[in-house]
Amino acid sequence: MEEIEKLKEIIKNSNNIVFFGGAGVSTESGIPDFRSQDGLYNQKYKYAPEKILSHTFFRKNTKDFYEFYKEKMNCLSFNPNITHYKLTELENRGKLKAVVTQNIDGLHQKAGTKKVLELHGSVLRNYCMDCHKFYDASFVFNSEDIPKCSCGGIIKPDVVLYEEPLDGRTVKEAIEKIKEAEVLIVAGTSLKVSPANGLIRYFNGKYLILINKEITDFDTQADLVLHESLGNIFKEL
């Protein structure tokens, strides 16, 4: 495939690559995305998933939030796929400078990537809302009803819910890495989620590469577009 050969050539000749990924990076590990036909947003629940995953709903309907969260957001049994491992390989070779991810599953770190900027947080980190004590994901997912701290406070996952701002330090570092990059690979994302999708506007480098099964609004701005599964592409790298 001509596009894959061009991608391989670009990667070969660059030592400053940033990877910006969305839910499509983890679907081949078995984790469902949000907006595809089989995604979470197209499944039927008592409440709309967008409503459940909001700060207001968490605060007012904490029990219902955790019923959904424990059933649908538990990714502890999933493992990294070829894309995660190839990115770690590129980092180890000094080519990849950062992974900026919208995912909260921790699979990039599980694959061994060190520089991961998690725009939407991680299910692996959980804190008491009162005393701020840390709890791991196993404690939260295995708890009965609403997970509570030893102090009695409610434990909240360190994930960005609707109505909540992104972490300023993470966003700032992501912008810096994207600004400095020679190559920006945007993959597995529809680029419909704001403000995350706005970050690619900071890219001033040489090659903007988009990899996604469906067309995105940014395709016309890219130097290389591949409408193919990430696994099929990354196994060739």
PDB file of C-alpha atoms in Angstrom:
ATOM      1  CA  MET A   1       0.000   0.000   0.000  1.00  0.00           C
ATOM      2  CA  GLU A   2       1.510   3.263  -1.167  1.00  0.00           C
ATOM      3  CA  GLU A   3       0.330   5.291   1.860  1.00  0.00           C
ATOM      4  CA  ILE A   4       1.924   2.851   4.322  1.00  0.00           C
ATOM      5  CA  GLU A   5       5.214   3.012   2.452  1.00  0.00           C
ATOM      6  CA  LYS A   6       5.108   6.799   2.629  1.00  0.00           C
ATOM      7  CA  LEU A   7       4.363   6.627   6.363  1.00  0.00           C
ATOM      8  CA  LYS A   8       7.298   4.277   6.900  1.00  0.00           C
ATOM      9  CA  GLU A   9       9.586   6.659   5.025  1.00  0.00           C
ATOM     10  CA  ILE A  10       8.414   9.655   7.079  1.00  0.00           C
ATOM     11  CA  ILE A  11       8.986   7.787  10.365  1.00  0.00           C
ATOM     12  CA  LYS A  12      12.375   6.539   9.197  1.00  0.00           C
ATOM     13  CA  ASN A  13      13.571  10.085   8.522  1.00  0.00           C
ATOM     14  CA  SER A  14      12.207  11.745  11.661  1.00  0.00           C
ATOM     15  CA  ASN A  15      13.392  11.838  15.266  1.00  0.00           C
ATOM     16  CA  ASN A  16      10.668  14.129  16.588  1.00  0.00           C
ATOM     17  CA  ILE A  17       7.286  12.408  16.340  1.00  0.00           C
ATOM     18  CA  VAL A  18       4.236  12.972  18.521  1.00  0.00           C
ATOM     19  CA  PHE A  19       1.316  10.540  18.493  1.00  0.00           C
ATOM     20  CA  PHE A  20      -2.177  11.869  19.265  1.00  0.00           C
ATOM     21  CA  GLY A  21      -4.641   9.026  19.823  1.00  0.00           C
ATOM     22  CA  GLY A  22      -8.290   8.402  20.602  1.00  0.00           C
ATOM     23  CA  ALA A  23     -10.561   5.481  21.417  1.00  0.00           C
ATOM     24  CA  GLY A  24      -9.747   3.718  18.139  1.00  0.00           C
ATOM     25  CA  VAL A  25      -6.265   2.966  19.461  1.00  0.00           C
ATOM     26  CA  SER A  26      -7.731   0.622  22.092  1.00  0.00           C
ATOM     27  CA  THR A  27     -10.645  -0.943  20.210  1.00  0.00           C
ATOM     28  CA  GLU A  28      -8.359  -3.669  18.869  1.00  0.00           C
ATOM     29  CA  SER A  29      -7.628  -4.586  22.491  1.00  0.00           C
ATOM     30  CA  GLY A  30     -11.360  -5.208  22.895  1.00  0.00           C
ATOM     31  CA  ILE A  31     -12.281  -1.931  24.595  1.00  0.00           C
ATOM     32  CA  PRO A  32     -15.374  -0.400  22.931  1.00  0.00           C
ATOM     33  CA  ASP A  33     -15.181   3.170  21.687  1.00  0.00           C
ATOM     34  CA  PHE A  34     -17.899   5.772  22.176  1.00  0.00           C
ATOM     35  CA  ARG A  35     -19.253   6.963  18.848  1.00  0.00           C
ATOM     36  CA  SER A  36     -19.085   4.026  16.425  1.00  0.00           C
ATOM     37  CA  GLN A  37     -22.103   1.829  15.649  1.00  0.00           C
ATOM     38  CA  ASP A  38     -21.245  -0.526  18.524  1.00  0.00           C
ATOM     39  CA  GLY A  39     -19.870   2.209  20.781  1.00  0.00           C
ATOM     40  CA  LEU A  40     -21.091   3.098  24.252  1.00  0.00           C
ATOM     41  CA  TYR A  41     -23.126   6.063  23.039  1.00  0.00           C
ATOM     42  CA  ASN A  42     -25.222   3.820  20.788  1.00  0.00           C
ATOM     43  CA  GLN A  43     -26.151   1.375  23.541  1.00  0.00           C
ATOM     44  CA  LYS A  44     -29.337   1.661  25.574  1.00  0.00           C
ATOM     45  CA  TYR A  45     -29.272   2.448  29.302  1.00  0.00           C
ATOM     46  CA  LYS A  46     -31.626   3.910  31.886  1.00  0.00           C
ATOM     47  CA  TYR A  47     -29.813   7.215  31.284  1.00  0.00           C
ATOM     48  CA  ALA A  48     -27.827   8.436  28.280  1.00  0.00           C
ATOM     49  CA  PRO A  49     -24.104   7.644  28.735  1.00  0.00           C
ATOM     50  CA  GLU A  50     -23.249  11.293  28.072  1.00  0.00           C
ATOM     51  CA  LYS A  51     -25.459  12.216  31.042  1.00  0.00           C
ATOM     52  CA  ILE A  52     -24.066   9.492  33.302  1.00  0.00           C
ATOM     53  CA  LEU A  53     -20.493  10.575  32.603  1.00  0.00           C
ATOM     54  CA  SER A  54     -21.103  14.146  33.719  1.00  0.00           C
ATOM     55  CA  HIS A  55     -19.976  15.881  36.893  1.00  0.00           C
ATOM     56  CA  THR A  56     -23.574  16.763  37.797  1.00  0.00           C
ATOM     57  CA  PHE A  57     -24.741  13.159  37.468  1.00  0.00           C
ATOM     58  CA  PHE A  58     -21.775  11.872  39.493  1.00  0.00           C
ATOM     59  CA  ARG A  59     -22.595  14.314  42.274  1.00  0.00           C
ATOM     60  CA  LYS A  60     -26.379  13.764  42.317  1.00  0.00           C
ATOM     61  CA  ASN A  61     -26.631  10.094  41.283  1.00  0.00           C
ATOM     62  CA  THR A  62     -23.368   8.606  42.550  1.00  0.00           C
ATOM     63  CA  LYS A  63     -24.768   5.089  42.953  1.00  0.00           C
ATOM     64  CA  ASP A  64     -26.099   4.979  39.366  1.00  0.00           C
ATOM     65  CA  PHE A  65     -22.829   6.470  38.111  1.00  0.00           C
ATOM     66  CA  TYR A  66     -20.815   3.684  39.698  1.00  0.00           C
ATOM     67  CA  GLU A  67     -23.135   0.958  38.426  1.00  0.00           C
ATOM     68  CA  PHE A  68     -22.426   2.138  34.877  1.00  0.00           C
ATOM     69  CA  TYR A  69     -18.758   2.901  35.523  1.00  0.00           C
ATOM     70  CA  LYS A  70     -17.951  -0.513  37.011  1.00  0.00           C
ATOM     71  CA  GLU A  71     -19.779  -2.353  34.221  1.00  0.00           C
ATOM     72  CA  LYS A  72     -18.558  -0.341  31.227  1.00  0.00           C
ATOM     73  CA  MET A  73     -15.290   1.389  32.154  1.00  0.00           C
ATOM     74  CA  ASN A  74     -13.371  -1.472  33.778  1.00  0.00           C
ATOM     75  CA  CYS A  75     -10.419  -2.066  31.452  1.00  0.00           C
ATOM     76  CA  LEU A  76      -8.113  -3.881  33.889  1.00  0.00           C
ATOM     77  CA  SER A  77      -8.406  -7.214  32.069  1.00  0.00           C
ATOM     78  CA  PHE A  78      -7.485  -5.757  28.659  1.00  0.00           C
ATOM     79  CA  ASN A  79      -3.985  -5.810  27.211  1.00  0.00           C
ATOM     80  CA  PRO A  80      -2.089  -3.532  24.818  1.00  0.00           C
ATOM     81  CA  ASN A  81      -2.248  -4.269  21.094  1.00  0.00           C
ATOM     82  CA  ILE A  82       0.269  -3.945  18.267  1.00  0.00           C
ATOM     83  CA  THR A  83      -0.202  -0.158  18.049  1.00  0.00           C
ATOM     84  CA  HIS A  84       0.655   0.355  21.723  1.00  0.00           C
ATOM     85  CA  TYR A  85       3.753  -1.836  21.446  1.00  0.00           C
ATOM     86  CA  LYS A  86       4.987  -0.259  18.221  1.00  0.00           C
ATOM     87  CA  LEU A  87       4.722   3.198  19.793  1.00  0.00           C
ATOM     88  CA  THR A  88       6.829   1.990  22.721  1.00  0.00           C
ATOM     89  CA  GLU A  89       9.354   0.680  20.206  1.00  0.00           C
ATOM     90  CA  LEU A  90       9.471   4.073  18.469  1.00  0.00           C
ATOM     91  CA  GLU A  91       9.982   5.785  21.833  1.00  0.00           C
ATOM     92  CA  ASN A  92      12.807   3.410  22.736  1.00  0.00           C
ATOM     93  CA  ARG A  93      14.464   4.223  19.406  1.00  0.00           C
ATOM     94  CA  GLY A  94      14.348   7.935  20.245  1.00  0.00           C
ATOM     95  CA  LYS A  95      11.860   8.794  17.517  1.00  0.00           C
ATOM     96  CA  LEU A  96       8.651   9.231  19.493  1.00  0.00           C
ATOM     97  CA  LYS A  97       8.752  12.153  21.936  1.00  0.00           C
ATOM     98  CA  ALA A  98       5.268  11.823  23.433  1.00  0.00           C
ATOM     99  CA  VAL A  99       1.915  10.101  23.249  1.00  0.00           C
ATOM    100  CA  VAL A 100      -1.030  12.448  23.773  1.00  0.00           C
ATOM    101  CA  THR A 101      -4.100  10.329  24.457  1.00  0.00           C
ATOM    102  CA  GLN A 102      -7.804  10.833  25.010  1.00  0.00           C
ATOM    103  CA  ASN A 103      -8.021   7.326  26.479  1.00  0.00           C
ATOM    104  CA  ILE A 104      -8.285   6.552  30.180  1.00  0.00           C
ATOM    105  CA  ASP A 105      -7.319   2.857  30.067  1.00  0.00           C
ATOM    106  CA  GLY A 106      -3.581   3.057  30.824  1.00  0.00           C
ATOM    107  CA  LEU A 107      -2.687   0.671  27.993  1.00  0.00           C
ATOM    108  CA  HIS A 108       0.126   2.866  26.643  1.00  0.00           C
ATOM    109  CA  GLN A 109       1.913   2.629  29.989  1.00  0.00           C
ATOM    110  CA  LYS A 110       1.119  -1.083  30.215  1.00  0.00           C
ATOM    111  CA  ALA A 111       2.910  -1.489  26.871  1.00  0.00           C
ATOM    112  CA  GLY A 112       5.948   0.336  28.265  1.00  0.00           C
ATOM    113  CA  THR A 113       5.598   3.855  26.849  1.00  0.00           C
ATOM    114  CA  LYS A 114       6.993   6.366  29.323  1.00  0.00           C
ATOM    115  CA  LYS A 115       5.927   9.790  28.037  1.00  0.00           C
ATOM    116  CA  VAL A 116       2.121   9.597  28.012  1.00  0.00           C
ATOM    117  CA  LEU A 117      -0.017  12.713  28.399  1.00  0.00           C
ATOM    118  CA  GLU A 118      -3.536  11.681  29.404  1.00  0.00           C
ATOM    119  CA  LEU A 119      -5.923  14.480  28.463  1.00  0.00           C
ATOM    120  CA  HIS A 120      -8.934  12.809  30.057  1.00  0.00           C
ATOM    121  CA  GLY A 121      -7.217  11.227  33.057  1.00  0.00           C
ATOM    122  CA  SER A 122      -7.019   7.549  33.951  1.00  0.00           C
ATOM    123  CA  VAL A 123      -9.148   4.882  35.639  1.00  0.00           C
ATOM    124  CA  LEU A 124      -5.929   3.709  37.307  1.00  0.00           C
ATOM    125  CA  ARG A 125      -5.889   6.747  39.609  1.00  0.00           C
ATOM    126  CA  ASN A 126      -8.633   7.352  42.153  1.00  0.00           C
ATOM    127  CA  TYR A 127      -8.772   9.790  45.052  1.00  0.00           C
ATOM    128  CA  CYS A 128     -10.929  10.443  48.104  1.00  0.00           C
ATOM    129  CA  MET A 129     -12.860  13.652  47.582  1.00  0.00           C
ATOM    130  CA  ASP A 130     -12.358  14.584  51.252  1.00  0.00           C
ATOM    131  CA  CYS A 131      -8.811  13.622  52.279  1.00  0.00           C
ATOM    132  CA  HIS A 132      -7.373  13.002  48.766  1.00  0.00           C
ATOM    133  CA  LYS A 133      -5.989   9.564  49.667  1.00  0.00           C
ATOM    134  CA  PHE A 134      -5.018   7.516  46.588  1.00  0.00           C
ATOM    135  CA  TYR A 135      -6.776   4.256  45.668  1.00  0.00           C
ATOM    136  CA  ASP A 136      -5.958   1.937  42.778  1.00  0.00           C
ATOM    137  CA  ALA A 137      -8.469   0.820  40.169  1.00  0.00           C
ATOM    138  CA  SER A 138      -8.881  -2.678  41.637  1.00  0.00           C
ATOM    139  CA  PHE A 139     -10.162  -1.205  44.892  1.00  0.00           C
ATOM    140  CA  VAL A 140     -12.743   0.892  43.065  1.00  0.00           C
ATOM    141  CA  PHE A 141     -13.939  -1.751  40.601  1.00  0.00           C
ATOM    142  CA  ASN A 142     -14.148  -4.459  43.293  1.00  0.00           C
ATOM    143  CA  SER A 143     -15.887  -2.314  45.882  1.00  0.00           C
ATOM    144  CA  GLU A 144     -19.526  -2.838  46.743  1.00  0.00           C
ATOM    145  CA  ASP A 145     -21.882  -0.002  45.941  1.00  0.00           C
ATOM    146  CA  ILE A 146     -20.161   3.432  46.113  1.00  0.00           C
ATOM    147  CA  PRO A 147     -16.410   3.114  46.878  1.00  0.00           C
ATOM    148  CA  LYS A 148     -15.609   4.847  50.154  1.00  0.00           C
ATOM    149  CA  CYS A 149     -12.319   5.954  51.691  1.00  0.00           C
ATOM    150  CA  SER A 150     -11.167   4.852  55.148  1.00  0.00           C
ATOM    151  CA  CYS A 151     -12.089   8.393  56.253  1.00  0.00           C
ATOM    152  CA  GLY A 152     -15.648   7.898  54.984  1.00  0.00           C
ATOM    153  CA  GLY A 153     -15.321  10.138  51.938  1.00  0.00           C
ATOM    154  CA  ILE A 154     -16.469   9.161  48.451  1.00  0.00           C
ATOM    155  CA  ILE A 155     -13.721   8.065  46.073  1.00  0.00           C
ATOM    156  CA  LYS A 156     -13.742   9.621  42.602  1.00  0.00           C
ATOM    157  CA  PRO A 157     -11.872   8.290  39.540  1.00  0.00           C
ATOM    158  CA  ASP A 158      -9.248  10.675  38.192  1.00  0.00           C
ATOM    159  CA  VAL A 159     -11.077  10.919  34.879  1.00  0.00           C
ATOM    160  CA  VAL A 160     -12.395  14.090  33.265  1.00  0.00           C
ATOM    161  CA  LEU A 161     -16.177  14.007  33.265  1.00  0.00           C
ATOM    162  CA  TYR A 162     -18.415  16.194  31.128  1.00  0.00           C
ATOM    163  CA  GLU A 163     -18.625  19.718  32.608  1.00  0.00           C
ATOM    164  CA  GLU A 164     -15.124  19.346  34.081  1.00  0.00           C
ATOM    165  CA  PRO A 165     -12.054  21.140  32.686  1.00  0.00           C
ATOM    166  CA  LEU A 166      -8.996  19.303  31.390  1.00  0.00           C
ATOM    167  CA  ASP A 167      -5.911  19.379  33.598  1.00  0.00           C
ATOM    168  CA  GLY A 168      -4.097  22.604  32.728  1.00  0.00           C
ATOM    169  CA  ARG A 169      -0.577  21.232  33.154  1.00  0.00           C
ATOM    170  CA  THR A 170      -1.289  18.225  30.941  1.00  0.00           C
ATOM    171  CA  VAL A 171      -2.792  20.424  28.218  1.00  0.00           C
ATOM    172  CA  LYS A 172       0.132  22.856  28.390  1.00  0.00           C
ATOM    173  CA  GLU A 173       2.693  20.070  27.992  1.00  0.00           C
ATOM    174  CA  ALA A 174       0.697  18.462  25.163  1.00  0.00           C
ATOM    175  CA  ILE A 175       0.621  21.788  23.303  1.00  0.00           C
ATOM    176  CA  GLU A 176       4.376  22.206  23.791  1.00  0.00           C
ATOM    177  CA  LYS A 177       5.122  18.713  22.465  1.00  0.00           C
ATOM    178  CA  ILE A 178       2.813  19.206  19.466  1.00  0.00           C
ATOM    179  CA  LYS A 179       4.333  22.617  18.688  1.00  0.00           C
ATOM    180  CA  GLU A 180       7.853  21.143  18.773  1.00  0.00           C
ATOM    181  CA  ALA A 181       7.023  18.038  16.703  1.00  0.00           C
ATOM    182  CA  GLU A 182       8.234  17.520  13.164  1.00  0.00           C
ATOM    183  CA  VAL A 183       5.643  14.770  12.607  1.00  0.00           C
ATOM    184  CA  LEU A 184       2.207  14.558  14.236  1.00  0.00           C
ATOM    185  CA  ILE A 185       0.365  11.250  13.845  1.00  0.00           C
ATOM    186  CA  VAL A 186      -3.334  11.594  14.754  1.00  0.00           C
ATOM    187  CA  ALA A 187      -4.992   8.192  14.983  1.00  0.00           C
ATOM    188  CA  GLY A 188      -8.128   6.401  16.087  1.00  0.00           C
ATOM    189  CA  THR A 189     -10.112   9.553  16.782  1.00  0.00           C
ATOM    190  CA  SER A 190     -13.058  11.226  15.070  1.00  0.00           C
ATOM    191  CA  LEU A 191     -11.664  14.593  16.232  1.00  0.00           C
ATOM    192  CA  LYS A 192     -15.132  15.617  17.364  1.00  0.00           C
ATOM    193  CA  VAL A 193     -14.346  16.059  21.077  1.00  0.00           C
ATOM    194  CA  SER A 194     -13.524  19.584  22.174  1.00  0.00           C
ATOM    195  CA  PRO A 195     -11.190  20.943  23.463  1.00  0.00           C
ATOM    196  CA  ALA A 196      -8.922  17.983  22.682  1.00  0.00           C
ATOM    197  CA  ASN A 197      -9.457  18.275  18.910  1.00  0.00           C
ATOM    198  CA  GLY A 198      -8.260  21.868  19.032  1.00  0.00           C
ATOM    199  CA  LEU A 199      -4.767  20.789  20.084  1.00  0.00           C
ATOM    200  CA  ILE A 200      -3.748  19.709  16.590  1.00  0.00           C
ATOM    201  CA  ARG A 201      -4.129  23.304  15.447  1.00  0.00           C
ATOM    202  CA  TYR A 202      -0.891  24.031  17.328  1.00  0.00           C
ATOM    203  CA  PHE A 203       1.071  21.766  14.985  1.00  0.00           C
ATOM    204  CA  ASN A 204       3.479  23.676  12.761  1.00  0.00           C
ATOM    205  CA  GLY A 205       5.724  20.800  11.731  1.00  0.00           C
ATOM    206  CA  LYS A 206       6.423  19.056   8.479  1.00  0.00           C
ATOM    207  CA  TYR A 207       3.926  16.177   8.284  1.00  0.00           C
ATOM    208  CA  LEU A 208       0.407  15.896   9.686  1.00  0.00           C
ATOM    209  CA  ILE A 209      -0.731  12.288   9.343  1.00  0.00           C
ATOM    210  CA  LEU A 210      -4.318  11.137  10.000  1.00  0.00           C
ATOM    211  CA  ILE A 211      -5.169   7.470  10.527  1.00  0.00           C
ATOM    212  CA  ASN A 212      -8.852   6.692  11.078  1.00  0.00           C
ATOM    213  CA  LYS A 213     -11.359   4.267   9.587  1.00  0.00           C
ATOM    214  CA  GLU A 214     -13.850   7.057   8.919  1.00  0.00           C
ATOM    215  CA  ILE A 215     -13.352  10.448   7.310  1.00  0.00           C
ATOM    216  CA  THR A 216     -12.677  13.319   9.715  1.00  0.00           C
ATOM    217  CA  ASP A 217     -13.189  17.067   9.341  1.00  0.00           C
ATOM    218  CA  PHE A 218      -9.408  17.466   9.349  1.00  0.00           C
ATOM    219  CA  ASP A 219      -8.614  15.106   6.439  1.00  0.00           C
ATOM    220  CA  THR A 220      -8.193  17.947   3.951  1.00  0.00           C
ATOM    221  CA  GLN A 221      -5.564  19.565   6.170  1.00  0.00           C
ATOM    222  CA  ALA A 222      -3.381  16.447   6.435  1.00  0.00           C
ATOM    223  CA  ASP A 223      -0.280  15.607   4.410  1.00  0.00           C
ATOM    224  CA  LEU A 224      -1.109  11.898   4.558  1.00  0.00           C
ATOM    225  CA  VAL A 225      -4.472  10.219   5.270  1.00  0.00           C
ATOM    226  CA  LEU A 226      -4.975   6.493   5.849  1.00  0.00           C
ATOM    227  CA  HIS A 227      -8.505   5.110   6.205  1.00  0.00           C
ATOM    228  CA  GLU A 228      -7.429   1.752   7.570  1.00  0.00           C
ATOM    229  CA  SER A 229      -7.361  -0.096  10.900  1.00  0.00           C
ATOM    230  CA  LEU A 230      -4.441   0.852  13.110  1.00  0.00           C
ATOM    231  CA  GLY A 231      -3.419  -2.764  13.583  1.00  0.00           C
ATOM    232  CA  ASN A 232      -3.023  -3.309   9.850  1.00  0.00           C
ATOM    233  CA  ILE A 233      -0.846  -0.209   9.586  1.00  0.00           C
ATOM    234  CA  PHE A 234       1.319  -0.566  12.677  1.00  0.00           C
ATOM    235  CA  LYS A 235       2.147  -4.215  12.050  1.00  0.00           C
ATOM    236  CA  GLU A 236       3.895  -2.996   8.894  1.00  0.00           C
ATOM    237  CA  LEU A 237       6.105  -0.509  10.753  1.00  0.00           C
TER     238      LEU A 237
END
